[in-house]
XYZ file of C-alpha atoms in Angstrom:
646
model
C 0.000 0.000 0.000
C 1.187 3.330 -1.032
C 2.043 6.122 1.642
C 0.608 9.090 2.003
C 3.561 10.824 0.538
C 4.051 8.565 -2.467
C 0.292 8.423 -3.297
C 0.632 12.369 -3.575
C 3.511 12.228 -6.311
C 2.756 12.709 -9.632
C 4.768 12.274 -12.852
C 4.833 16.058 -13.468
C 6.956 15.998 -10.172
C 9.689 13.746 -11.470
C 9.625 15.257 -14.823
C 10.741 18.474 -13.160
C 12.908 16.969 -10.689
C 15.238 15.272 -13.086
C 14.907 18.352 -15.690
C 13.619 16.772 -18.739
C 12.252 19.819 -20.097
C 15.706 21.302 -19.406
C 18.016 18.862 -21.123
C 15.188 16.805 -22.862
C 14.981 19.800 -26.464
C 11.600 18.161 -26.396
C 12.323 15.107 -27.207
C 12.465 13.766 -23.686
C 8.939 13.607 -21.210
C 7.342 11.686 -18.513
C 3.979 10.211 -19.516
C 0.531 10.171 -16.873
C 1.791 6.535 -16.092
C 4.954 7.461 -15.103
C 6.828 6.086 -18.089
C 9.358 7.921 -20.151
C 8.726 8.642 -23.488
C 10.838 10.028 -26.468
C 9.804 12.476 -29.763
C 12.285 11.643 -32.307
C 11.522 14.611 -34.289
C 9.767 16.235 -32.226
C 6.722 15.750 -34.122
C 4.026 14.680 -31.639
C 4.584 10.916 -31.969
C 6.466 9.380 -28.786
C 7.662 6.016 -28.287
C 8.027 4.718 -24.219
C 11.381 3.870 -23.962
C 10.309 0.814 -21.731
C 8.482 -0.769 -25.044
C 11.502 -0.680 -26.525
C 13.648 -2.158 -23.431
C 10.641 -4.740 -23.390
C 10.458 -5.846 -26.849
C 14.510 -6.091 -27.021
C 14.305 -8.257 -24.212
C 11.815 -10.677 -25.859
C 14.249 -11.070 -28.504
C 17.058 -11.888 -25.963
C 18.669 -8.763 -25.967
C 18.623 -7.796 -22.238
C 20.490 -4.973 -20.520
C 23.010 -3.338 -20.591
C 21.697 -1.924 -24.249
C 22.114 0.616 -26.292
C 18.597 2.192 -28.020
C 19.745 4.443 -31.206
C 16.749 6.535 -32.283
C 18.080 6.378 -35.942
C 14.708 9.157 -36.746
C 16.215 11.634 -34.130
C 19.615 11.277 -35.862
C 18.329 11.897 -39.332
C 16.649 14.761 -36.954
C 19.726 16.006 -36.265
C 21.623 16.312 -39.336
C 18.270 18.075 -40.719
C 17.996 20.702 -37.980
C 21.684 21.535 -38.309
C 21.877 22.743 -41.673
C 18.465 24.116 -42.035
C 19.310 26.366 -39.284
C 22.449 27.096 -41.156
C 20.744 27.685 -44.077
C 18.198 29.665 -42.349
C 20.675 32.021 -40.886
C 22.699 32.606 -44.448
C 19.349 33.598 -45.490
C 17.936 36.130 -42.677
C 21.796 37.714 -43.018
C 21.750 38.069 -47.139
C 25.032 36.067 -46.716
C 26.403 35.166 -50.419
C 28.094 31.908 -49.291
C 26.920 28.456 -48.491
C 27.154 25.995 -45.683
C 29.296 23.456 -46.421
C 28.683 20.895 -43.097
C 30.602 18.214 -42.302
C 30.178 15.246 -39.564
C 33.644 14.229 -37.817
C 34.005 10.488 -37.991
C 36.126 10.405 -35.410
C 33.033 10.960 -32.864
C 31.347 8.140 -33.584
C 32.837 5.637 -36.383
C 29.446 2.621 -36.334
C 28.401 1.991 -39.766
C 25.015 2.423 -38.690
C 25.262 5.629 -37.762
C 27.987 6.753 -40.375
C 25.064 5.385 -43.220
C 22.531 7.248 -41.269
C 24.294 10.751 -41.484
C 25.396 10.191 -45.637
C 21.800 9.596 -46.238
C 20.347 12.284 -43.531
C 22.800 14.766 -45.602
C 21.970 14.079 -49.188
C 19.292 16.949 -49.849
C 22.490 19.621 -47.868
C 25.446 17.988 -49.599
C 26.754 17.156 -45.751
C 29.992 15.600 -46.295
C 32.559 13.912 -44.243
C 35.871 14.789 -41.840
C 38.617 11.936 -41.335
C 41.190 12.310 -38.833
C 42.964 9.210 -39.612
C 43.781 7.142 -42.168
C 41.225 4.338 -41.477
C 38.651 6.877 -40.884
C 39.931 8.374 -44.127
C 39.274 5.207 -46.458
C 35.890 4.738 -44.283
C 34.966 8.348 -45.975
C 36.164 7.482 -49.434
C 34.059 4.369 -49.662
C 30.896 5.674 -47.803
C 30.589 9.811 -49.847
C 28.287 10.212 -52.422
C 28.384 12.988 -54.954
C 31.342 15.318 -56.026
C 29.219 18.586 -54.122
C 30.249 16.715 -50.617
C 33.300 18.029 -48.716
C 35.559 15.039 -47.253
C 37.954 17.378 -44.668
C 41.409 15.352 -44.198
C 42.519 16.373 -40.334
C 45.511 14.906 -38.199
C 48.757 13.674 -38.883
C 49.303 12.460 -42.551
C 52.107 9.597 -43.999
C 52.610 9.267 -47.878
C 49.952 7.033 -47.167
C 47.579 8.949 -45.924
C 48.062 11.629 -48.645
C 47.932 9.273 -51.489
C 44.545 8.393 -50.329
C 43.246 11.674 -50.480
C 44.736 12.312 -53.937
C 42.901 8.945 -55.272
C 39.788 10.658 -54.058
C 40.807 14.081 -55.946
C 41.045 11.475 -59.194
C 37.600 10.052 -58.655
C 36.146 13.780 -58.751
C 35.818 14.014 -54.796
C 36.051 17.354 -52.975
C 39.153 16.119 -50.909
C 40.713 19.198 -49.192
C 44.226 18.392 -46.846
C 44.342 19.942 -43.947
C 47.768 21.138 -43.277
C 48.503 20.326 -39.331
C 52.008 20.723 -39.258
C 54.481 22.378 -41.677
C 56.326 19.455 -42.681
C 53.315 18.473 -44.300
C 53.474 21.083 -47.091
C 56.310 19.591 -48.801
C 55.021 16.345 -48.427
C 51.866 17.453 -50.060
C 53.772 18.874 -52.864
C 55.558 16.023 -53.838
C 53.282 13.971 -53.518
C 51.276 16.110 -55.543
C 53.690 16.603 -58.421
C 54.595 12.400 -58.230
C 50.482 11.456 -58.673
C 49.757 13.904 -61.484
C 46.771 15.243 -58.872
C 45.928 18.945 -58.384
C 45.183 18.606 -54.703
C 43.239 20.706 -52.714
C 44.620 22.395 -49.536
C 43.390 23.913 -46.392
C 45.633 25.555 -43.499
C 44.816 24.708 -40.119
C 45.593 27.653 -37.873
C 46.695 28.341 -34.134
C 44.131 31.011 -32.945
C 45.053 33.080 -29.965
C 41.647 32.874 -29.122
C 41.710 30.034 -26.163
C 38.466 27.973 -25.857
C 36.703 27.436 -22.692
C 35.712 23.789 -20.763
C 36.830 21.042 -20.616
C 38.861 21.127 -24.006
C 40.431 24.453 -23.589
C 44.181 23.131 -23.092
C 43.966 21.861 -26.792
C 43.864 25.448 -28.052
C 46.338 28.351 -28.248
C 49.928 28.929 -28.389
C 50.536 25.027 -26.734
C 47.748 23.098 -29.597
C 48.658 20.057 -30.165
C 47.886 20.665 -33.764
C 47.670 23.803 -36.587
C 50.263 26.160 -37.743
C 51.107 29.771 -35.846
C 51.911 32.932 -37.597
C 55.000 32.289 -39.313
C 54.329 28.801 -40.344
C 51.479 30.070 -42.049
C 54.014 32.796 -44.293
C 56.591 29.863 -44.592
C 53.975 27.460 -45.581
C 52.924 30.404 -48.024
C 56.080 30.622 -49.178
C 56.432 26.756 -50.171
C 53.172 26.568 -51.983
C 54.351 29.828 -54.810
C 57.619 28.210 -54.937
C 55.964 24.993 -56.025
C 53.338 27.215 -58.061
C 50.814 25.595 -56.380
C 48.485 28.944 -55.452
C 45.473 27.674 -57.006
C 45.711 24.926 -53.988
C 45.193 26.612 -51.316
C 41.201 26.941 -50.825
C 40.501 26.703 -46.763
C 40.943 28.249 -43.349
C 40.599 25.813 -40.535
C 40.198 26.729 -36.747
C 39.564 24.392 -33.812
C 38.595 25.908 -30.452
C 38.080 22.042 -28.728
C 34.700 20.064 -28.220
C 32.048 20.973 -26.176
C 32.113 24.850 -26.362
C 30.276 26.337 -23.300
C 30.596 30.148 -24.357
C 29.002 31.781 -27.152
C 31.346 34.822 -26.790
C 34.134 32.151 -26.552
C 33.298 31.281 -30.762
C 32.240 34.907 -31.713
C 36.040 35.662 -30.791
C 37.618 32.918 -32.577
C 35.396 32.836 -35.800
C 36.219 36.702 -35.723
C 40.396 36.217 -35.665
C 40.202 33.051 -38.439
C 37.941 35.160 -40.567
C 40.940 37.647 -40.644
C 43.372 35.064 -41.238
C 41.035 34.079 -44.588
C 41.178 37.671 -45.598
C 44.621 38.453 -45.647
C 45.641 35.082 -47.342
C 43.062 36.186 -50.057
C 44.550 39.315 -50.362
C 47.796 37.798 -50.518
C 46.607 36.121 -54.085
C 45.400 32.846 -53.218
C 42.097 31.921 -54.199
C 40.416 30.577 -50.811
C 36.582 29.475 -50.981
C 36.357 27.756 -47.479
C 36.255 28.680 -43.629
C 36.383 25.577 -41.610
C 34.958 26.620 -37.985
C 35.374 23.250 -36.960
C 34.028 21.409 -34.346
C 32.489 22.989 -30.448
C 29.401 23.201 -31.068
C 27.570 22.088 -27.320
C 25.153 19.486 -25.631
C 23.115 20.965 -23.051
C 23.506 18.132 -20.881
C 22.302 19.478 -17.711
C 19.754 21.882 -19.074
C 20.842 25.265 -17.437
C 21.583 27.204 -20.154
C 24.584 28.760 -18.651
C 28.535 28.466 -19.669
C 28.526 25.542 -17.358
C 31.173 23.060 -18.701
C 28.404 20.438 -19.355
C 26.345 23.397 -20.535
C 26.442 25.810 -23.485
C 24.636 29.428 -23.065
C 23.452 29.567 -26.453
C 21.162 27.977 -28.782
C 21.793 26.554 -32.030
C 20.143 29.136 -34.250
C 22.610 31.671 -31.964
C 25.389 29.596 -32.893
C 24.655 29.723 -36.799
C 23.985 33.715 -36.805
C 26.755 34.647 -35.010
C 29.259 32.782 -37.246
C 27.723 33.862 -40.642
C 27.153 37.103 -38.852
C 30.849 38.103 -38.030
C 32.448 36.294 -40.978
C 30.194 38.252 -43.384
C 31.048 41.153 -41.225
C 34.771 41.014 -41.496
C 35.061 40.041 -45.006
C 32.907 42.818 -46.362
C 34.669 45.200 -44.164
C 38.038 43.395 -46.219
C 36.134 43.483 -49.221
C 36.511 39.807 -49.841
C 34.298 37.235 -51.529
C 32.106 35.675 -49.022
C 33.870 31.880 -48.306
C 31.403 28.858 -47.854
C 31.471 27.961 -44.425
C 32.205 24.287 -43.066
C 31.495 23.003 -39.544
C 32.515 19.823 -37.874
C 29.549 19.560 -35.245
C 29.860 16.032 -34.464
C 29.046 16.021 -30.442
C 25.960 17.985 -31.666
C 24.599 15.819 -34.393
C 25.831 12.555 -32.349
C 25.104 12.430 -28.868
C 21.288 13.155 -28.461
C 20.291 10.184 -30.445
C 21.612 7.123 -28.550
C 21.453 6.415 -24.963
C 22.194 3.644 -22.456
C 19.659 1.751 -20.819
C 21.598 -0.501 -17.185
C 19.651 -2.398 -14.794
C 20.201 -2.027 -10.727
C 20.036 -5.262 -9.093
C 21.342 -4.683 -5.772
C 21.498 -1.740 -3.684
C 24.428 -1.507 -0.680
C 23.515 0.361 2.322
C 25.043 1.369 4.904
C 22.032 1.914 7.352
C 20.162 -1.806 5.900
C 20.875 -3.039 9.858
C 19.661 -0.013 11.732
C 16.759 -1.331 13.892
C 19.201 -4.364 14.072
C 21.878 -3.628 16.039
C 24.197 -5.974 17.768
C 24.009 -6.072 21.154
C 27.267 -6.990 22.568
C 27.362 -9.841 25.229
C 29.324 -6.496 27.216
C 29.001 -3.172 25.984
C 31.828 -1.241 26.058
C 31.415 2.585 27.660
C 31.985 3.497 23.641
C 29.159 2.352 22.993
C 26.956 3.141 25.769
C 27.906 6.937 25.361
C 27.191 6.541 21.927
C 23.995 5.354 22.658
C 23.466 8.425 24.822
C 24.113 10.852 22.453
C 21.310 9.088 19.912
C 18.596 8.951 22.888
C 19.031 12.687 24.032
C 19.390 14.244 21.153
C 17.088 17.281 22.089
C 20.284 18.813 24.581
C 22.813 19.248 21.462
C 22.604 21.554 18.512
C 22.785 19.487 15.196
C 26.299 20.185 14.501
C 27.589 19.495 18.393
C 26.278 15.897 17.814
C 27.862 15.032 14.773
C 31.053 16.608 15.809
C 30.990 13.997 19.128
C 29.742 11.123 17.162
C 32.680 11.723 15.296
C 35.181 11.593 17.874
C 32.993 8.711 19.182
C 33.500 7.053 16.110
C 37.640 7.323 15.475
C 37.640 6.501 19.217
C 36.110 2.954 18.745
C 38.565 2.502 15.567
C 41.740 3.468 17.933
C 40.862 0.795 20.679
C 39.818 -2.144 18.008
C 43.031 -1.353 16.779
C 45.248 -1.619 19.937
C 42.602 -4.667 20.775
C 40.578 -2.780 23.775
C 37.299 -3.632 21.676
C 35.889 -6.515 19.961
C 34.206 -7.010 16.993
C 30.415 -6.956 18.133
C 31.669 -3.853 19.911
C 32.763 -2.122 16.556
C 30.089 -3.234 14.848
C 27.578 -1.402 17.435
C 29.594 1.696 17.179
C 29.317 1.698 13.578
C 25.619 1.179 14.103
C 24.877 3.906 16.253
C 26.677 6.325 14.043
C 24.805 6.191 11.150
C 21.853 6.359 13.060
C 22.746 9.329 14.304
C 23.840 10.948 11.230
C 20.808 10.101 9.363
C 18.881 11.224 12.509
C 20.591 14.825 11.971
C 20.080 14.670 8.055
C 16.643 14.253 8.908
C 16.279 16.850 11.324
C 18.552 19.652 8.480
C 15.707 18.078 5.992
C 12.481 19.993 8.529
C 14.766 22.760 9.043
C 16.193 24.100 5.790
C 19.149 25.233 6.757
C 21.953 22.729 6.766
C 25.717 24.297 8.334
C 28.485 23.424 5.793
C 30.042 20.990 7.649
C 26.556 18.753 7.006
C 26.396 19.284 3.608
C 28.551 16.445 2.718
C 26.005 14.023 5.065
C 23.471 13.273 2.192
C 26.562 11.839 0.141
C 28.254 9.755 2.696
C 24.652 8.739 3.606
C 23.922 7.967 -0.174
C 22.765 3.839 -1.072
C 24.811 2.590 -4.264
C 22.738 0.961 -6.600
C 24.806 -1.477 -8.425
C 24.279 -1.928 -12.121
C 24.966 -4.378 -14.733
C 27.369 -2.668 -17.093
C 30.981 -1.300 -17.453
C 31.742 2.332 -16.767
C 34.605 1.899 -18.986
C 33.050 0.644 -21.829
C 29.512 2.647 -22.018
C 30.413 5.969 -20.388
C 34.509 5.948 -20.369
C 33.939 9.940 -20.723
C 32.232 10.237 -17.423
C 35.563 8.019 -15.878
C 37.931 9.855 -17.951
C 36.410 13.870 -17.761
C 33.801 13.514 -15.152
C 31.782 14.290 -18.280
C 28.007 14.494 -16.437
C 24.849 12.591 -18.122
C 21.486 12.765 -17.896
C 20.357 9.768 -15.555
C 16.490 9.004 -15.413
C 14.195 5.948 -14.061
C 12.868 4.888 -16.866
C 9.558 3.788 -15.237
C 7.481 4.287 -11.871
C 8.183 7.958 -12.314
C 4.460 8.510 -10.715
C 6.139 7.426 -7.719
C 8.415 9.349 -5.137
C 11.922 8.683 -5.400
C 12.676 8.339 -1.538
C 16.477 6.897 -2.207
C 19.730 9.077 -2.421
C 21.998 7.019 -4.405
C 25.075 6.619 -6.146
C 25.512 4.683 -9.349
C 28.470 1.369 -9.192
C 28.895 -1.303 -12.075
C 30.194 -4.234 -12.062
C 33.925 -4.083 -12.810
C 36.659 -4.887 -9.956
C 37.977 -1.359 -9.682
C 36.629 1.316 -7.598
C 36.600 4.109 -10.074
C 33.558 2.079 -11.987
C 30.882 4.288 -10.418
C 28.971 7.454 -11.579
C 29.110 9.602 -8.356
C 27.969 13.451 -9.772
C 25.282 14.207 -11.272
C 23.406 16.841 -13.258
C 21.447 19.774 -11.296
C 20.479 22.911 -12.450
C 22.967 24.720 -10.087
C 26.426 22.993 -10.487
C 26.031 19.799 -9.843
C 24.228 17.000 -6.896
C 26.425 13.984 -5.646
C 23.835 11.441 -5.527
C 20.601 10.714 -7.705
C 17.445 10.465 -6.360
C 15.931 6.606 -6.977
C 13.027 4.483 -5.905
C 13.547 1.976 -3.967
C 14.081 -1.489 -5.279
C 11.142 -4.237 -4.933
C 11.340 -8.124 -4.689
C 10.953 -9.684 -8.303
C 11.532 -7.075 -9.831
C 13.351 -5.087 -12.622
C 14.376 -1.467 -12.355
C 15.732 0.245 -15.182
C 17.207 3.445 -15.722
C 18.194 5.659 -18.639
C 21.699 7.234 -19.371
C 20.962 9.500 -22.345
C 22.660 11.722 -24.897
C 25.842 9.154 -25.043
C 26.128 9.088 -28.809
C 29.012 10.975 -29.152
C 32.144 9.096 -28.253
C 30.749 6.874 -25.772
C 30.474 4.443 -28.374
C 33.378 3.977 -30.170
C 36.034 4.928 -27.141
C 34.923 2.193 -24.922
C 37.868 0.227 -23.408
C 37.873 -3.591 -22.562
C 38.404 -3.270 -19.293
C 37.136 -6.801 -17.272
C 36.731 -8.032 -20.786
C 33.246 -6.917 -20.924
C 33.094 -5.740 -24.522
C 30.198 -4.049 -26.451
C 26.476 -4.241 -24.902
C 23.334 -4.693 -26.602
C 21.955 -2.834 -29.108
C 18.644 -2.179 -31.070
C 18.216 0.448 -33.995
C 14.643 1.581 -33.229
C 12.384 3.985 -35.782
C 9.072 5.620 -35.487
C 6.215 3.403 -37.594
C 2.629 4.612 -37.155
C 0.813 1.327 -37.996
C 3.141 -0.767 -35.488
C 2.114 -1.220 -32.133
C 3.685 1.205 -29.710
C 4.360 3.241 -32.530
C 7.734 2.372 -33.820
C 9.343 -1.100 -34.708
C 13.190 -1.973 -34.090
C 15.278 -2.256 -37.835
C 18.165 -3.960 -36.577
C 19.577 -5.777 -33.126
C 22.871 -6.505 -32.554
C 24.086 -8.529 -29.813
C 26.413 -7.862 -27.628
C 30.305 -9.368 -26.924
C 30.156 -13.028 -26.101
C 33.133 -13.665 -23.644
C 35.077 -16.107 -26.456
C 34.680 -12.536 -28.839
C 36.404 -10.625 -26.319
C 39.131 -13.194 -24.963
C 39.814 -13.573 -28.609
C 40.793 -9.919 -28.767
C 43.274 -10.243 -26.343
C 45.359 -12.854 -28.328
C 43.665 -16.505 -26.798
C 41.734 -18.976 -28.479
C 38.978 -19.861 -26.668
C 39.126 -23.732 -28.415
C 42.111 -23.891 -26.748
C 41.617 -22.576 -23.483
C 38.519 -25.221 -23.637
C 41.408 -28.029 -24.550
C 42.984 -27.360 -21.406
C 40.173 -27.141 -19.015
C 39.060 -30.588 -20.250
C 42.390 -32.169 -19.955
C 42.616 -30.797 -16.394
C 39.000 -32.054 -15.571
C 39.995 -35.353 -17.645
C 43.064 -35.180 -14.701
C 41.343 -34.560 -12.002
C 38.472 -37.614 -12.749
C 41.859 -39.741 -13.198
C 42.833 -39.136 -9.546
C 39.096 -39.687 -8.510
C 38.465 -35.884 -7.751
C 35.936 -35.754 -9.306
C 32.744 -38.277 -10.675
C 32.633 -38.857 -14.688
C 29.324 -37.631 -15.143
C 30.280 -34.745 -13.046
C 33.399 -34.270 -15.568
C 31.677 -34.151 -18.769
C 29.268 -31.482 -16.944
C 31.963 -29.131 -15.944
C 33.334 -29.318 -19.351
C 29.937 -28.825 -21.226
C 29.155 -25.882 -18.704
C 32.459 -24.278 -19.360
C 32.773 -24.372 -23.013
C 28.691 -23.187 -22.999
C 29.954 -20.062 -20.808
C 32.231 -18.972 -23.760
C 29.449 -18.027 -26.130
C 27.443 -16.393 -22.979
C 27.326 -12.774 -22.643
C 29.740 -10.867 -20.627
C 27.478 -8.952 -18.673
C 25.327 -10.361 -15.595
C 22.695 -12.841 -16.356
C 20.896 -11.152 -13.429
C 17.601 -13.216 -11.539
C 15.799 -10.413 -9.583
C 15.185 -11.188 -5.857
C 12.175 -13.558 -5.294
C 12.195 -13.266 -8.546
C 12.441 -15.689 -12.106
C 15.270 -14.971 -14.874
C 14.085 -13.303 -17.353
């Protein structure tokens, strides 16, 4: 039976609590039932995330899993250069927009096919950053009006590649990175035949903002300063090669919080443009390249998991100030190129884990241990939680704090036992949730509490890999939206912390989004017999996917390709499913071979039922049981409490 308190909590309430209509661009909602729901494009027609979870699992598929909504990608690529061409339009700009996605963010063939066809209509092309990404690009661009961008360090290799695609018609353009890489280009050039096309990548003084901002400026790991660019000059009108040079390229690092931040920096490259114009070559392209933001926490601010400016803000002000400059120059308007990748990426995929235990440090209180003998520790302790109407809040915690680090010192020099300890320990918590409970009816909590709702915090365990779904929340303490995905028309009455299920303590998700700064726990429901709970880690499309290490061997999850489909039932059907790593997939790719390492299990069993250790029937079961493991998942095969397998 539902309390008072629950009964009263309505959908509407969790919807604002975990700031869907903040992060969620309309796409994300809570239904009346308490379900969440997504808009693909926006359009009216949802799809409960749960039906999808659901149907996946009825096909075997069960969590961890990956949904892509291949609609909101298509979506994406749409919004991006409508906007663009929106903006060229409202600022009688004579130039186009020239897009381009960044492999690099998110390599899948299903989502690299997804963007070439979301992009014919805009002629979106393609950036590689490597030579495998490069030949992915050649093989996957249609039509000779598509841009492929060439970024990174180049071999012969590398270059030779981009020439075949300048011989097949291709808009190819070679970013120079370093100056070495001019005369390379050249001969390369002069050796093939091929009039390549060439773009200059340039250090801007401009320094970008976040959590990217050391890969800018004088120190950039990449691009050409001042007089690199007049010595790379130099090499091209000694070679004769003018007519080459066609692009300006700027990078001011992913994830771009500060709209001022980009007016700055499209503002110095536009001059750089301008003066090589002036200085006889014949240009065409400015390459803004990538920073364009996720709102991941919704607040709209210059947050570093935030951006403080909208996408149609983003388009004006660069066609804005580079129409500005060059007309003030009085030089031909340049088409203008982007490399939004986080942008078009990240807001269609997201991770769906299921919690199947929950660690607390309080699940005993109301059990204590009553030592045979109580120590006077303990006792006193047990005074300060009875009378707690004669101390001020922060009095108690400071003496059941020294209480505390008392009963550690004497266990330690062996002047208290173990039921002793565990009493202390007991008492403790029970006092600090008592004086959480109490800051909770008062409102005002002194700063030495704050920090009492963390160490308080339950962690939810999950079935998945930190380090293989979200390695940018390990790696950058990049923060992601986190939702249940169901029983949202209940009150979340848990503070919790998020752990997986790899042996090493950094595999947890401790910080979370808020719309002031951030909140060190999430607030959950609490876990029922039988079972499942499932929550939603959204916008992880960008780099999540691809950068994913193999950490505990656990390898890929899960993953269904869902679009919207009026005449199926729940509105959308799922295209494609792809299952997950099976443990020989991923022992494979770290040089064994799982037929072997089967060979010697069964000759040790075979040993073993030699010396009578074990029973043949027993034998052949062990060695049936572990060769069947090696085409299991790697993830959990989880049983909810009271519960069956599903």
């Amino acid at each position: 039976m539902k309390t008072k308190s629950a009964s009263n909590w309505s959908a509407a309430q969790s919807e604002d609590l975990y700031g869907f209509k903040r992060w969620g661009a309309n796409h994300f909602s809570v239904d009346g039932e308490g379900f969440v729901q997504v808009e693909p494009i926006a359009d009216g027609r949802s799809i409960r995330v749960m039906d999808v979870v659901d149907e996946a699992v009825s096909m075997g598929l069960k969590a961890p899993l990956v949904i892509r909504f291949q609609d909101k990608l298509r979506h994406r690529v749409v919004q991006l250069n409508e906007t663009f061409r929106k903006a060229i339009k409202d600022e009688g700009y004579k130039g186009e927009y020239r897009g381009v996605f960044p492999i690099k963010v998110n390599q899948l063939r299903e989502v690299v096919d997804e963007i070439v066809a979301a992009g014919k209509d805009f002629n979106y092309g393609l950036e590689a950053g490597s030579k495998p990404e490069l030949m992915i690009a050649l093989a996957m661009h249609e039509g000779n009006q598509r841009l492929i961008i060439c970024n990174g360090y180049k071999d012969d290799d590398y270059m030779r590649l981009a020439l075949l695609g300048r011989k097949l018609g291709k808009k190819i353009i070679i970013v120079i990175e370093q100056l070495s890489e001019v005369d390379s280009v050249i001969r390369l050039a002069k050796e093939t035949g091929v009039k390549p096309m060439i773009g200059f990548r340039v250090k801007l003084q401009t320094r970008g903002e976040g959590k990217w901002s050391s890969s800018t400026g004088d120190n950039a790991k990449f691009g050409l300063n001042t007089a690199e660019v007049l010595f790379a000059v130099e090499k091209l009108r000694a070679a004769k090669m003018q007519q080459a040079l066609k692009l300006v390229h700027f990078h001011i690092g992913s994830q771009v919080p500060n709209i001022i931040t980009i007016k700055a920096a499209v503002t110095e490259a536009a001059r750089f443009y301008c003066q090589l114009f002036k200085m006889g070559f014949p240009m065409g392209y400015l390459d803004c390249g990538g920073g364009l933001g996720i709102d991941y926490d919704g607040s709209r601010t210059n947050f570093e998991s935030s951006m403080n400016y909208s996408l149609d803000e983003y388009a004006r002000d660069i066609v804005f100030n580079v129409r500005e400059i060059c007309t003030a120059m009085d030089v031909p308007l340049p088409d203008i190129v982007t490399e939004s990748g986080r942008a078009v990426a990240a807001p269609h995929s997201m991770l769906v884990v299921e919690v199947f235990e929950r660690i607390n440090k309080r699940e005993s209180l109301g059990k204590q241990h009553q030592p045979k003998s109580k120590h006077k520790i303990v006792t006193d302790m047990e005074v300060l939680l009875k009378n707690k109407a004669k101390l001020g809040r922060l009095e108690r915690y400071h003496d059941a704090l020294q209480k505390k680090e008392e009963a550690f010192s004497l266990f330690n020099l062996g002047y208290l036992d173990l039921e002793n300890r565990a009493a202390a320990e007991q008492i403790f918590w029970q006092i600090c949730e008592q004086i959480d409970k109490e800051g909770n009816a008062s409102g005002y909590q002194p700063e030495e509490l704050h920090d009492l709702k963390k160490l308080l915090a339950d962690q939810y365990v999950c079935n998945f890999s930190v380090f293989q779904s979200l390695l940018d929340s390990w790696a950058l303490k990049q923060l992601f939206p986190v939702t249940p995905l169901h029983r949202l028309n209940e009150k979340p009455t848990v503070n919790a912390i998020l752990v997986d299920i790899t042996c090493d303590s950094d595999g947890k998700i401790g910080s979370f989004i808020d719309l002031q700064d951030q909140k060190d726990y999430l607030q959950l429901h609490p876990l029922k017999h039988g079972q499942s709970y499932y929550l939603g880690i959204y916008l992880t499309g960008a780099y999540q996917d691809i950068m994913g290490d193999l950490h505990n061997l656990f390898g890929r999850v899960n993953e269904v390709h869902v679009f919207l489909e009026d005449d199926e039932p729940n509105g959308f059907y799922i295209e494609e499913a792809l299952a997950g790593s099976r443990v020989a997939d991923v022992i494979e790719g770290v040089q064994y071979q799982w037929e072997e390492l089967c060979r010697r299990v069964k000759q040790q069993i075979d040993h073993a039922t030699k010396k009578d250790l074990i029973k043949p029937r027993e034998g052949v079961r062990l060695v049936e049981f572990y060769e069947s493991q090696m085409l299991a998942k790697t993830y959990l095969n989880i049983v909810p409490k009271n519960g069956k397998k599903k």
